[in-house]
Amino acid sequence: MSETMELEAPTRPIGVYTRPKGNTGWRDWVTTVDHKKIGILYGVTAMVFFVIGGFEALLIRLQLATPNGTVLGADTYNRVFTMHGVTMVFLVIMPLAAAFANYLLPLQIGARDVAFPRLNALSFWVFLAGGLFLNMAWIVGDAPDGGWFAYAPNTGMIFSPGKGMDYYALGLQITGIASLVSAMNLIVTVLNMRAPGMTLFKMPVFTWMILVVQFLLLFAVPVITVALFLLMFDRNFGANFFNPEMGADPLLWQHLFWIFGHPEVYILILPSFGIISEVIPTFSRKPLFGYPFMVFSGIAIGFMGWGVWAHHMFVSGIGPISVAAFSVSTMFIAVPTGVKILNWLATMWGGRIRFNTPMLFAFGVVSMFTIGGLSGVTHSVAPADTQQTDTYYIVAHFHYVIFGGALLGIFAGFYFWWPKCFGHLLGEKLGKWNFWLMIIGFNMTFGPMHILGLQGMSRRINSYSPGFGFDFWNMFASVGAFVIAVGVLLFVINVVASARKARTAPPVGLDPWDARSLEWFTPNPTPAHNFDEDIEVSSLDEFWHRKYGEDENGKVVRVATAEEVCQDGSATDTHLPSPSYWPIILAAGLPFVAFGLIYTLWFCVLGGTLIFMAIYGWIFEPVDDPDGPHGHHEGHGEDESGVDEATAETVEEAPVG
Amino acid sequence: MADTSAVSHGHGTGTGLSNNKLLMWVFLGSECLLFGGLISTYLIYRSRFADGPAPGDIFDIPFTSVSSFVLLMSSLTMVLALSALQRGDIRNNRVWLLTTAMLGSLFIGGQVYEFTTFMREGLGYSTSPFSSAFFTLTGFHGVHVSLGIVMLMSLLVSSLRGTLTKERSETVEIVGLYWHFVDVVWIFIFTVIYLVPSPTT
Amino acid sequence: MSTVIEAPAGEHEGEHDDHPTDRKYVEVAIVLGIVTALEVATYFVEMPGAVLIPMLMLMMVFKFFYVAAWFMHLRFDSPMFTKFFVTGLVLATIVYATMLTVFEFWHKG
Amino acid sequence: MILKSLRLERVIAPFIGGLLVLTGCAADAPLDTLDPKGPISRSIDSLADPIFLIAGLVFVIIFVASAMIWWKFRDDHSTDEFPHQVHGHFRAEIGWTIGPAVLMAVIAVFTLISHFDLNSEDRNDLVVNINGEGTSWDPEVVVVGQQWWWEFRYYFDGLDGVDLSDARNLPPADIVAANQLVIPTGSEIGLKIMSRDVIHSYWIPALNGKRDAVPGRVAPWKIEAETPGVYFGQCSEFCGLSHARMRMQTIAMDPVDFQVWVDQQMQPAAEPTDAAAMRGEAIFEGQCARCHVVNGINDGGGADLVSNAAPNLTHLMSRTTYAGGIFELYESDGSLNRPQLEAWLRNAPAEKPAYAEGRRGMPALGLSEDQIDDVVAYLLTLGASPAMDVIAATEVD
Ligand code: HEA
Ligand code: HEA
Ligand code: CUA
Ligand SMILES: [Cu+2]
């Protein structure tokens, strides 16, 4: 295969070497390299996984609603909560953050696209492949059952002889590739593609937080990669990394997992912090209070997140000195996080706040995350944690920070940027119902878990006996879970209903929220080429500052309307990266390799061939479709410094990670 | 694999640096944590050799020294290949690329020999935590070297087809970065795993 | 992370002029070869661990950074590259050293 | 409209309700973590309580501020002037960096003091009568977790000479008990926690926090009870299929009762005299002895199980629960809970999920009903029944 390619390449590209042209229908979505479309793909996929993960959560709650529940057997229950955790963390929150990062980050820095559009598409397809692969385990009837942190040796071949943990190890490995690739891509994008004048300290906080997250991913993903490899080698090739009988130490897994795992929780939360740092100033009609402190505290959280992993191991027997050290280091994470909370409050303080739905959700984050953060602080007190760990008190903590922090923030983002992506607003009325049902249901579900946990209810138990005082609050929590479900359902209805309404209603206009940052310079929805021309950035919140000035008394006065400030999206001569088939083909190869490792190596051959083909196709693919329209090279972005035909056709070779 | 041939020398990017090169460096930063994890695993397990041979029993330092030297010298040839291309000296570029790939292959050959010898001496992959960790660490490194060889050969093919010109020397530079990184990892492994005295039975 | 990103735009345009000559590269390689030979020599000489291990570490670190500086061009390339690499390196070192410490010294009790 | 009435106070109502319930919930919650029954757990509690309080205060501050923002600064459309544009305030930032940092530093100090105290050992030797001889015993018990039950091993000569390196092959002990750890009140008891298969976690909330049982490691831990009673626990590290059904109790007795218990446990099983029990013994030796040990009938040897051990049954009847502390052995009137025990012998995996075919957990042995009756008759001869108050205290309903 490669032979022929190599021979053909120097001549004019034909056949597969031309890039796909289709701009309509599903082909367009499959081959797109447009960061906006990829963002939407991420979002839709993650929401589908959210419904799956939420369905699993509802099963958990049904089982636990009454003592000695019989909805799920012990075996099924273990699979359900494992897949619930894995799905929610790796297939919902992370890709939702990626959705926002993809769609907004290039816009917020005034770029045409990300630095490597095809790699960007690759990230998405690899993520999808990993997610489907993981859930495939349900279909073969062998979903992983070792818990989301998969402690060895329970996940080894002796104690998990089924294929479930193989799906876990390989599935997460695949999604890890996706995260790593997209992290590298976005770092380069932020560093290299900013609009003229946009220094780092003129970047929106959302962009900043995404940047910090990409660094966390960059350095944390390889750690779990190692852990998962070791697990896989243990299971499939008879290695002895976690086999105590041969003298191995199971704590090795715990260290590796949590060295990844704790930065991971900040990977989950920081995007949401970024989102609400955009929403709160907009709706408070005030600039973000203490911008540099918001940036530095985010960076500080990113750094400190590396030094606290063993707080998940306070009772593992790592020794009193280690416990003491990690206990203290954990406590101080409360400081930069507190700076953020207080700065948001200070931003709102003295504002004139419009409580539209995005703002409601952002407000929800500030208060609900605080509850979760404070219970986190109570865990960091190691002696106290010996009573708390592995109880529902922990379950309460992390749902408060993840649901109350990360997820609510993401919903704030949905409502805030929906017009940016789709050209119409989500319904306010349904939105408010959505918010209130979610927040009430959420508190009903997870609030009582504090009590349950302190009353001694262990987590990961598929049933409990009456007489331990668990009955009432479990039922209460289960009812709450269904209230959340109704809330989520309203969101789905809102999406459909507002899209339908938008067909007849007038368009949303340029600046529905009186917003502040660069992405609002483009019309809604964003045109394919993003910006008509480069934006010269001279201040933070450039968009806002072009709309408003100050009079001599320091009062804010309008100097321009959004119509005057915005670009009209009419540029037609911009040169866009062409779509490509190869990312999806490459991604499709990975699950086959994984199947091969589980079942028969023949699948590996198949998958390997696909990957090999895709890499070569990728390399020999011309940068542009030679038959496609050629604009002149304007603006800045990957297409900037004139691509001559010769360069375009040559082998673009860079090492593959 | 990257799209940005256009910005080959980074003119017009925010930092003035090429996207591709930046990407490689970012990637190498990430690789530090990958190899760090594997090396730590090895260090934790080096004295847990169960009933099998201990590292101190079977390491053949003179042999490994030679192959380490080979890999080290391949870094020299790699940089010479780049420097040749930067001068527009296509012929020497090819020669050095080929030499680098050969030296890399020699190193891999040495590793294959080492592995088979160890196996014969009773150190299988499943023998002990030590053996698993040792083969995994050096195996990962070997896979990295092998990937590097594939990349070098692709460059060579590209050069023979006349497309690897002076203007595109950055591609060689990027492959070179990867190659040197793999070398640098071995410098670490050679000292910490082989030369620092290992436990014996 | 902030430290990583500060390189002002376009400052390192001149990078191609001061690339070392091939001769310099060969010299570097000779130095590396000699240090390697010294390293290997320690294997044949009896030495207490307290001397040997710091010595080996020193030579390793020297080789490591010598390769990075010359062959990987960190000496004359943009400092931003160095920052990325060193961030990864330092982070890996600290994190894994902590992990090893926990395993080796503090795990009792 | 309903939205208007859904104000903040409704949202936080569950918390206030929760706090109220928390304070009064101890009565029917045997695993309550806030109801210490010994000095160790009390010192955890007295560290945790102020921290809950501090957290609660911070919570109140943030929520009061939020509520004020909610009401004071909402846009009432009275003006369309922009509010005063504040970009930040350096001193405020420093304030709310230093403030929490100092607070956390204070918490850290108290945490460290308490932490090192909890990890210190402060055991006194006890005098126990072993075979009529007063022996000075450094009270330490070996606790071994396996899927899905606990074993407790007492070595009255102390653990110094005992090789604990291989949990699957521990040297013979003076007493081997399962699922119920019996301790004397008023003394700190050391535990050496280990595992024969996967990671478990030993946890009696009323007496101390938890500590993982990690295969290949020996984790020191300690408990102390002030008053006699039955204290409940639950394995709290996910350990596979029946993790939920891996419970345990600690029975604290005053030292006199403890001595009686020790005397009884040191006896090997007596040969049965009654015909049914004798038939039962034969079945036991044929069917059960490949896994279970009854001292005096069969000694030592590994069980045909992944963990290499099944509960020692020599004094089965002296326990109040079995099979991971989940089934009650006695009715509240002190008679045998026969249907449950028979069901267990008929088909154990149906009563408590296990991977019996994977040699984890007790298999269904295909005994006939007559055989079951005989085996029960035999089991009834194993050990003296516990005191009525212990039986009563084991019932959680
Ligand atoms: C979004 C994810 C997220 C976030 C942001 C956090 C944030 C924090 N977490 Fe959490 N955590 C998880 C997700 C998260 N966690 C998950 C998923 C688990 C369980 C994993 C598992 O076992 O399955 C877990 C478990 C977990 C444990 C282990 C518990 C155990 O298993 O025994 C600990 C222990 O220290 C902990 C602590 C903390 C702390 C101190 C913070 C801090 O960052 C919080 C800081 C925030 C505040 C403190 C609030 C705001 C601050 C102020 C208003 C200032 C004033 C406050 C003070 C001075 C106190 N977390
Ligand atoms: C990362 C994010 C995240 C999110 C958002 C959630 C959301 C929820 N979680 Fe999550 N949970 C975890 C992460 C998350 N969880 C993790 C990491 C664990 C640990 C796993 C482990 O121990 O290994 C865990 C464990 C966990 C447990 C403990 C299980 C145990 O220890 O035994 C429980 C118990 O109640 C629970 C409940 C819920 C509920 C009710 C929701 C709800 O908020 C869900 C709301 C969503 C919906 C309800 C979906 C809406 C669906 C529809 C509207 C359509 C309905 C569809 C059909 C009927 C087909 N979760
Ligand atoms: Cu044993 Cu959970
Ligand atoms: Cu954590």
JSON list of N, CA, C and O in Angstrom, two decimals, chain A residues 6 115-116 118 192 218 238 240-241 246-247 249 618 638 641 651-653 655, chain B residues 1-6 14-15 17 19 24 30 45 48 126-127 132 151 168 171:
[
{"chain": "A", "resi": 6, "resn": "GLU", "atom": "N", "xyz": [3.98, 6.01, -2.23]},
{"chain": "A", "resi": 6, "resn": "GLU", "atom": "CA", "xyz": [5.23, 6.75, -2.29]},
{"chain": "A", "resi": 6, "resn": "GLU", "atom": "C", "xyz": [5.61, 7.04, -3.74]},
{"chain": "A", "resi": 6, "resn": "GLU", "atom": "O", "xyz": [6.19, 8.05, -4.06]},
{"chain": "A", "resi": 115, "resn": "ALA", "atom": "N", "xyz": [-4.17, 25.37, 15.64]},
{"chain": "A", "resi": 115, "resn": "ALA", "atom": "CA", "xyz": [-2.91, 25.28, 14.91]},
{"chain": "A", "resi": 115, "resn": "ALA", "atom": "C", "xyz": [-2.88, 24.07, 14.00]},
{"chain": "A", "resi": 115, "resn": "ALA", "atom": "O", "xyz": [-2.30, 24.11, 12.92]},
{"chain": "A", "resi": 116, "resn": "PHE", "atom": "N", "xyz": [-3.49, 22.98, 14.41]},
{"chain": "A", "resi": 116, "resn": "PHE", "atom": "CA", "xyz": [-3.45, 21.76, 13.62]},
{"chain": "A", "resi": 116, "resn": "PHE", "atom": "C", "xyz": [-4.88, 21.22, 13.44]},
{"chain": "A", "resi": 116, "resn": "PHE", "atom": "O", "xyz": [-5.33, 20.37, 14.20]},
{"chain": "A", "resi": 118, "resn": "ARG", "atom": "N", "xyz": [-6.32, 19.18, 11.42]},
{"chain": "A", "resi": 118, "resn": "ARG", "atom": "CA", "xyz": [-6.57, 17.74, 11.26]},
{"chain": "A", "resi": 118, "resn": "ARG", "atom": "C", "xyz": [-6.32, 16.97, 12.55]},
{"chain": "A", "resi": 118, "resn": "ARG", "atom": "O", "xyz": [-7.04, 16.04, 12.88]},
{"chain": "A", "resi": 192, "resn": "ASN", "atom": "N", "xyz": [0.68, 30.43, 19.67]},
{"chain": "A", "resi": 192, "resn": "ASN", "atom": "CA", "xyz": [1.12, 30.91, 18.36]},
{"chain": "A", "resi": 192, "resn": "ASN", "atom": "C", "xyz": [0.06, 31.65, 17.56]},
{"chain": "A", "resi": 192, "resn": "ASN", "atom": "O", "xyz": [0.40, 32.27, 16.57]},
{"chain": "A", "resi": 218, "resn": "LEU", "atom": "N", "xyz": [-1.48, 17.50, 29.44]},
{"chain": "A", "resi": 218, "resn": "LEU", "atom": "CA", "xyz": [-0.21, 17.15, 28.82]},
{"chain": "A", "resi": 218, "resn": "LEU", "atom": "C", "xyz": [0.67, 16.34, 29.75]},
{"chain": "A", "resi": 218, "resn": "LEU", "atom": "O", "xyz": [1.32, 15.39, 29.34]},
{"chain": "A", "resi": 238, "resn": "GLY", "atom": "N", "xyz": [0.88, -11.46, 31.26]},
{"chain": "A", "resi": 238, "resn": "GLY", "atom": "CA", "xyz": [1.47, -12.13, 32.41]},
{"chain": "A", "resi": 238, "resn": "GLY", "atom": "C", "xyz": [2.55, -11.36, 33.13]},
{"chain": "A", "resi": 238, "resn": "GLY", "atom": "O", "xyz": [3.40, -11.95, 33.79]},
{"chain": "A", "resi": 240, "resn": "ASN", "atom": "N", "xyz": [3.98, -8.77, 36.12]},
{"chain": "A", "resi": 240, "resn": "ASN", "atom": "CA", "xyz": [3.77, -8.90, 37.57]},
{"chain": "A", "resi": 240, "resn": "ASN", "atom": "C", "xyz": [3.78, -7.56, 38.29]},
{"chain": "A", "resi": 240, "resn": "ASN", "atom": "O", "xyz": [4.29, -7.45, 39.38]},
{"chain": "A", "resi": 241, "resn": "PHE", "atom": "N", "xyz": [3.20, -6.54, 37.67]},
{"chain": "A", "resi": 241, "resn": "PHE", "atom": "CA", "xyz": [3.30, -5.23, 38.30]},
{"chain": "A", "resi": 241, "resn": "PHE", "atom": "C", "xyz": [2.45, -5.12, 39.55]},
{"chain": "A", "resi": 241, "resn": "PHE", "atom": "O", "xyz": [2.79, -4.41, 40.48]},
{"chain": "A", "resi": 246, "resn": "MET", "atom": "N", "xyz": [3.89, -12.27, 43.81]},
{"chain": "A", "resi": 246, "resn": "MET", "atom": "CA", "xyz": [5.25, -12.26, 43.31]},
{"chain": "A", "resi": 246, "resn": "MET", "atom": "C", "xyz": [6.06, -11.13, 43.95]},
{"chain": "A", "resi": 246, "resn": "MET", "atom": "O", "xyz": [7.16, -10.83, 43.52]},
{"chain": "A", "resi": 247, "resn": "GLY", "atom": "N", "xyz": [5.49, -10.48, 44.95]},
{"chain": "A", "resi": 247, "resn": "GLY", "atom": "CA", "xyz": [6.23, -9.43, 45.63]},
{"chain": "A", "resi": 247, "resn": "GLY", "atom": "C", "xyz": [5.95, -8.04, 45.10]},
{"chain": "A", "resi": 247, "resn": "GLY", "atom": "O", "xyz": [6.62, -7.09, 45.49]},
{"chain": "A", "resi": 249, "resn": "ASP", "atom": "N", "xyz": [3.76, -4.53, 44.63]},
{"chain": "A", "resi": 249, "resn": "ASP", "atom": "CA", "xyz": [3.06, -3.72, 45.62]},
{"chain": "A", "resi": 249, "resn": "ASP", "atom": "C", "xyz": [1.85, -3.05, 44.98]},
{"chain": "A", "resi": 249, "resn": "ASP", "atom": "O", "xyz": [1.99, -2.22, 44.10]},
{"chain": "A", "resi": 618, "resn": "TRP", "atom": "N", "xyz": [-2.45, 10.60, 5.39]},
{"chain": "A", "resi": 618, "resn": "TRP", "atom": "CA", "xyz": [-2.38, 11.90, 6.07]},
{"chain": "A", "resi": 618, "resn": "TRP", "atom": "C", "xyz": [-1.14, 12.68, 5.62]},
{"chain": "A", "resi": 618, "resn": "TRP", "atom": "O", "xyz": [-1.19, 13.84, 5.26]},
{"chain": "A", "resi": 638, "resn": "GLU", "atom": "N", "xyz": [-2.82, 29.04, 10.05]},
{"chain": "A", "resi": 638, "resn": "GLU", "atom": "CA", "xyz": [-1.89, 28.08, 9.51]},
{"chain": "A", "resi": 638, "resn": "GLU", "atom": "C", "xyz": [-1.62, 28.31, 8.04]},
{"chain": "A", "resi": 638, "resn": "GLU", "atom": "O", "xyz": [-0.62, 27.91, 7.50]},
{"chain": "A", "resi": 641, "resn": "SER", "atom": "N", "xyz": [1.68, 31.93, 5.55]},
{"chain": "A", "resi": 641, "resn": "SER", "atom": "CA", "xyz": [2.81, 32.24, 4.69]},
{"chain": "A", "resi": 641, "resn": "SER", "atom": "C", "xyz": [2.70, 31.40, 3.44]},
{"chain": "A", "resi": 641, "resn": "SER", "atom": "O", "xyz": [2.81, 30.20, 3.46]},
{"chain": "A", "resi": 651, "resn": "VAL", "atom": "N", "xyz": [5.93, 15.70, 1.10]},
{"chain": "A", "resi": 651, "resn": "VAL", "atom": "CA", "xyz": [5.65, 14.91, 2.27]},
{"chain": "A", "resi": 651, "resn": "VAL", "atom": "C", "xyz": [5.79, 15.79, 3.50]},
{"chain": "A", "resi": 651, "resn": "VAL", "atom": "O", "xyz": [6.84, 16.37, 3.74]},
{"chain": "A", "resi": 652, "resn": "GLU", "atom": "N", "xyz": [4.75, 15.88, 4.22]},
{"chain": "A", "resi": 652, "resn": "GLU", "atom": "CA", "xyz": [4.85, 16.63, 5.47]},
{"chain": "A", "resi": 652, "resn": "GLU", "atom": "C", "xyz": [5.09, 15.63, 6.57]},
{"chain": "A", "resi": 652, "resn": "GLU", "atom": "O", "xyz": [4.21, 14.85, 6.93]},
{"chain": "A", "resi": 653, "resn": "GLU", "atom": "N", "xyz": [6.27, 15.63, 7.04]},
{"chain": "A", "resi": 653, "resn": "GLU", "atom": "CA", "xyz": [6.64, 14.55, 7.95]},
{"chain": "A", "resi": 653, "resn": "GLU", "atom": "C", "xyz": [7.02, 15.12, 9.30]},
{"chain": "A", "resi": 653, "resn": "GLU", "atom": "O", "xyz": [7.94, 15.91, 9.42]},
{"chain": "A", "resi": 655, "resn": "PRO", "atom": "N", "xyz": [7.21, 13.67, 13.49]},
{"chain": "A", "resi": 655, "resn": "PRO", "atom": "CA", "xyz": [7.09, 12.44, 14.27]},
{"chain": "A", "resi": 655, "resn": "PRO", "atom": "C", "xyz": [5.67, 12.26, 14.81]},
{"chain": "A", "resi": 655, "resn": "PRO", "atom": "O", "xyz": [5.00, 13.22, 15.14]},
{"chain": "B", "resi": 1, "resn": "MET", "atom": "N", "xyz": [2.99, 14.67, 10.03]},
{"chain": "B", "resi": 1, "resn": "MET", "atom": "CA", "xyz": [1.63, 14.47, 10.51]},
{"chain": "B", "resi": 1, "resn": "MET", "atom": "C", "xyz": [0.95, 15.80, 10.75]},
{"chain": "B", "resi": 1, "resn": "MET", "atom": "O", "xyz": [-0.24, 15.89, 10.84]},
{"chain": "B", "resi": 2, "resn": "ALA", "atom": "N", "xyz": [1.69, 16.86, 10.78]},
{"chain": "B", "resi": 2, "resn": "ALA", "atom": "CA", "xyz": [1.06, 18.14, 11.07]},
{"chain": "B", "resi": 2, "resn": "ALA", "atom": "C", "xyz": [0.70, 18.87, 9.80]},
{"chain": "B", "resi": 2, "resn": "ALA", "atom": "O", "xyz": [1.26, 18.62, 8.75]},
{"chain": "B", "resi": 3, "resn": "ASP", "atom": "N", "xyz": [-0.21, 19.79, 9.94]},
{"chain": "B", "resi": 3, "resn": "ASP", "atom": "CA", "xyz": [-0.74, 20.44, 8.75]},
{"chain": "B", "resi": 3, "resn": "ASP", "atom": "C", "xyz": [0.03, 21.66, 8.34]},
{"chain": "B", "resi": 3, "resn": "ASP", "atom": "O", "xyz": [-0.20, 22.22, 7.29]},
{"chain": "B", "resi": 4, "resn": "THR", "atom": "N", "xyz": [0.90, 22.10, 9.19]},
{"chain": "B", "resi": 4, "resn": "THR", "atom": "CA", "xyz": [1.29, 23.48, 9.05]},
{"chain": "B", "resi": 4, "resn": "THR", "atom": "C", "xyz": [2.56, 23.68, 8.28]},
{"chain": "B", "resi": 4, "resn": "THR", "atom": "O", "xyz": [3.37, 24.51, 8.63]},
{"chain": "B", "resi": 5, "resn": "SER", "atom": "N", "xyz": [2.71, 22.94, 7.24]},
{"chain": "B", "resi": 5, "resn": "SER", "atom": "CA", "xyz": [3.90, 23.15, 6.44]},
{"chain": "B", "resi": 5, "resn": "SER", "atom": "C", "xyz": [4.03, 24.63, 6.09]},
{"chain": "B", "resi": 5, "resn": "SER", "atom": "O", "xyz": [5.11, 25.14, 5.89]},
{"chain": "B", "resi": 6, "resn": "ALA", "atom": "N", "xyz": [2.89, 25.28, 6.04]},
{"chain": "B", "resi": 6, "resn": "ALA", "atom": "CA", "xyz": [2.90, 26.67, 5.64]},
{"chain": "B", "resi": 6, "resn": "ALA", "atom": "C", "xyz": [3.78, 27.51, 6.53]},
{"chain": "B", "resi": 6, "resn": "ALA", "atom": "O", "xyz": [4.59, 28.31, 6.06]},
{"chain": "B", "resi": 14, "resn": "GLY", "atom": "N", "xyz": [2.51, 33.68, 16.82]},
{"chain": "B", "resi": 14, "resn": "GLY", "atom": "CA", "xyz": [2.57, 34.58, 17.96]},
{"chain": "B", "resi": 14, "resn": "GLY", "atom": "C", "xyz": [3.93, 34.63, 18.61]},
{"chain": "B", "resi": 14, "resn": "GLY", "atom": "O", "xyz": [4.39, 35.67, 19.05]},
{"chain": "B", "resi": 15, "resn": "THR", "atom": "N", "xyz": [4.59, 33.49, 18.69]},
{"chain": "B", "resi": 15, "resn": "THR", "atom": "CA", "xyz": [5.88, 33.46, 19.37]},
{"chain": "B", "resi": 15, "resn": "THR", "atom": "C", "xyz": [7.02, 33.57, 18.39]},
{"chain": "B", "resi": 15, "resn": "THR", "atom": "O", "xyz": [8.17, 33.62, 18.81]},
{"chain": "B", "resi": 17, "resn": "LEU", "atom": "N", "xyz": [7.76, 31.17, 16.62]},
{"chain": "B", "resi": 17, "resn": "LEU", "atom": "CA", "xyz": [8.30, 29.81, 16.55]},
{"chain": "B", "resi": 17, "resn": "LEU", "atom": "C", "xyz": [7.40, 28.98, 15.67]},
{"chain": "B", "resi": 17, "resn": "LEU", "atom": "O", "xyz": [6.20, 29.22, 15.58]},
{"chain": "B", "resi": 19, "resn": "ASN", "atom": "N", "xyz": [5.04, 26.16, 14.47]},
{"chain": "B", "resi": 19, "resn": "ASN", "atom": "CA", "xyz": [4.05, 25.33, 15.14]},
{"chain": "B", "resi": 19, "resn": "ASN", "atom": "C", "xyz": [4.55, 23.90, 15.32]},
{"chain": "B", "resi": 19, "resn": "ASN", "atom": "O", "xyz": [4.39, 23.29, 16.37]},
{"chain": "B", "resi": 24, "resn": "MET", "atom": "N", "xyz": [6.44, 19.44, 18.79]},
{"chain": "B", "resi": 24, "resn": "MET", "atom": "CA", "xyz": [7.37, 18.37, 19.18]},
{"chain": "B", "resi": 24, "resn": "MET", "atom": "C", "xyz": [7.90, 18.61, 20.58]},
{"chain": "B", "resi": 24, "resn": "MET", "atom": "O", "xyz": [7.96, 17.71, 21.40]},
{"chain": "B", "resi": 30, "resn": "SER", "atom": "N", "xyz": [5.80, 16.10, 27.60]},
{"chain": "B", "resi": 30, "resn": "SER", "atom": "CA", "xyz": [4.87, 15.07, 28.06]},
{"chain": "B", "resi": 30, "resn": "SER", "atom": "C", "xyz": [5.55, 13.71, 28.20]},
{"chain": "B", "resi": 30, "resn": "SER", "atom": "O", "xyz": [5.30, 12.98, 29.16]},
{"chain": "B", "resi": 45, "resn": "TYR", "atom": "N", "xyz": [10.81, -1.69, 41.79]},
{"chain": "B", "resi": 45, "resn": "TYR", "atom": "CA", "xyz": [10.81, -3.15, 41.70]},
{"chain": "B", "resi": 45, "resn": "TYR", "atom": "C", "xyz": [12.17, -3.78, 41.48]},
{"chain": "B", "resi": 45, "resn": "TYR", "atom": "O", "xyz": [12.28, -4.99, 41.32]},
{"chain": "B", "resi": 48, "resn": "ARG", "atom": "N", "xyz": [12.90, -6.60, 43.69]},
{"chain": "B", "resi": 48, "resn": "ARG", "atom": "CA", "xyz": [11.86, -7.62, 43.90]},
{"chain": "B", "resi": 48, "resn": "ARG", "atom": "C", "xyz": [11.93, -8.62, 42.76]},
{"chain": "B", "resi": 48, "resn": "ARG", "atom": "O", "xyz": [11.14, -8.60, 41.84]},
{"chain": "B", "resi": 126, "resn": "SER", "atom": "N", "xyz": [7.43, -12.78, 32.83]},
{"chain": "B", "resi": 126, "resn": "SER", "atom": "CA", "xyz": [6.58, -13.01, 34.00]},
{"chain": "B", "resi": 126, "resn": "SER", "atom": "C", "xyz": [7.37, -13.47, 35.22]},
{"chain": "B", "resi": 126, "resn": "SER", "atom": "O", "xyz": [6.78, -13.83, 36.22]},
{"chain": "B", "resi": 127, "resn": "THR", "atom": "N", "xyz": [8.68, -13.47, 35.14]},
{"chain": "B", "resi": 127, "resn": "THR", "atom": "CA", "xyz": [9.44, -14.06, 36.24]},
{"chain": "B", "resi": 127, "resn": "THR", "atom": "C", "xyz": [9.24, -13.34, 37.56]},
{"chain": "B", "resi": 127, "resn": "THR", "atom": "O", "xyz": [9.08, -13.96, 38.60]},
{"chain": "B", "resi": 132, "resn": "SER", "atom": "N", "xyz": [9.39, -7.88, 34.84]},
{"chain": "B", "resi": 132, "resn": "SER", "atom": "CA", "xyz": [8.34, -7.17, 34.10]},
{"chain": "B", "resi": 132, "resn": "SER", "atom": "C", "xyz": [8.71, -5.71, 33.92]},
{"chain": "B", "resi": 132, "resn": "SER", "atom": "O", "xyz": [8.56, -5.15, 32.84]},
{"chain": "B", "resi": 151, "resn": "MET", "atom": "N", "xyz": [10.82, 6.71, 11.08]},
{"chain": "B", "resi": 151, "resn": "MET", "atom": "CA", "xyz": [10.77, 8.10, 10.64]},
{"chain": "B", "resi": 151, "resn": "MET", "atom": "C", "xyz": [12.00, 8.44, 9.80]},
{"chain": "B", "resi": 151, "resn": "MET", "atom": "O", "xyz": [11.89, 9.10, 8.77]},
{"chain": "B", "resi": 168, "resn": "ARG", "atom": "N", "xyz": [13.08, 22.39, 3.66]},
{"chain": "B", "resi": 168, "resn": "ARG", "atom": "CA", "xyz": [12.30, 21.56, 4.55]},
{"chain": "B", "resi": 168, "resn": "ARG", "atom": "C", "xyz": [13.16, 20.92, 5.63]},
{"chain": "B", "resi": 168, "resn": "ARG", "atom": "O", "xyz": [12.84, 19.89, 6.19]},
{"chain": "B", "resi": 171, "resn": "THR", "atom": "N", "xyz": [11.80, 19.64, 9.06]},
{"chain": "B", "resi": 171, "resn": "THR", "atom": "CA", "xyz": [11.27, 18.29, 9.30]},
{"chain": "B", "resi": 171, "resn": "THR", "atom": "C", "xyz": [12.36, 17.40, 9.88]},
{"chain": "B", "resi": 171, "resn": "THR", "atom": "O", "xyz": [12.13, 16.64, 10.82]}
]
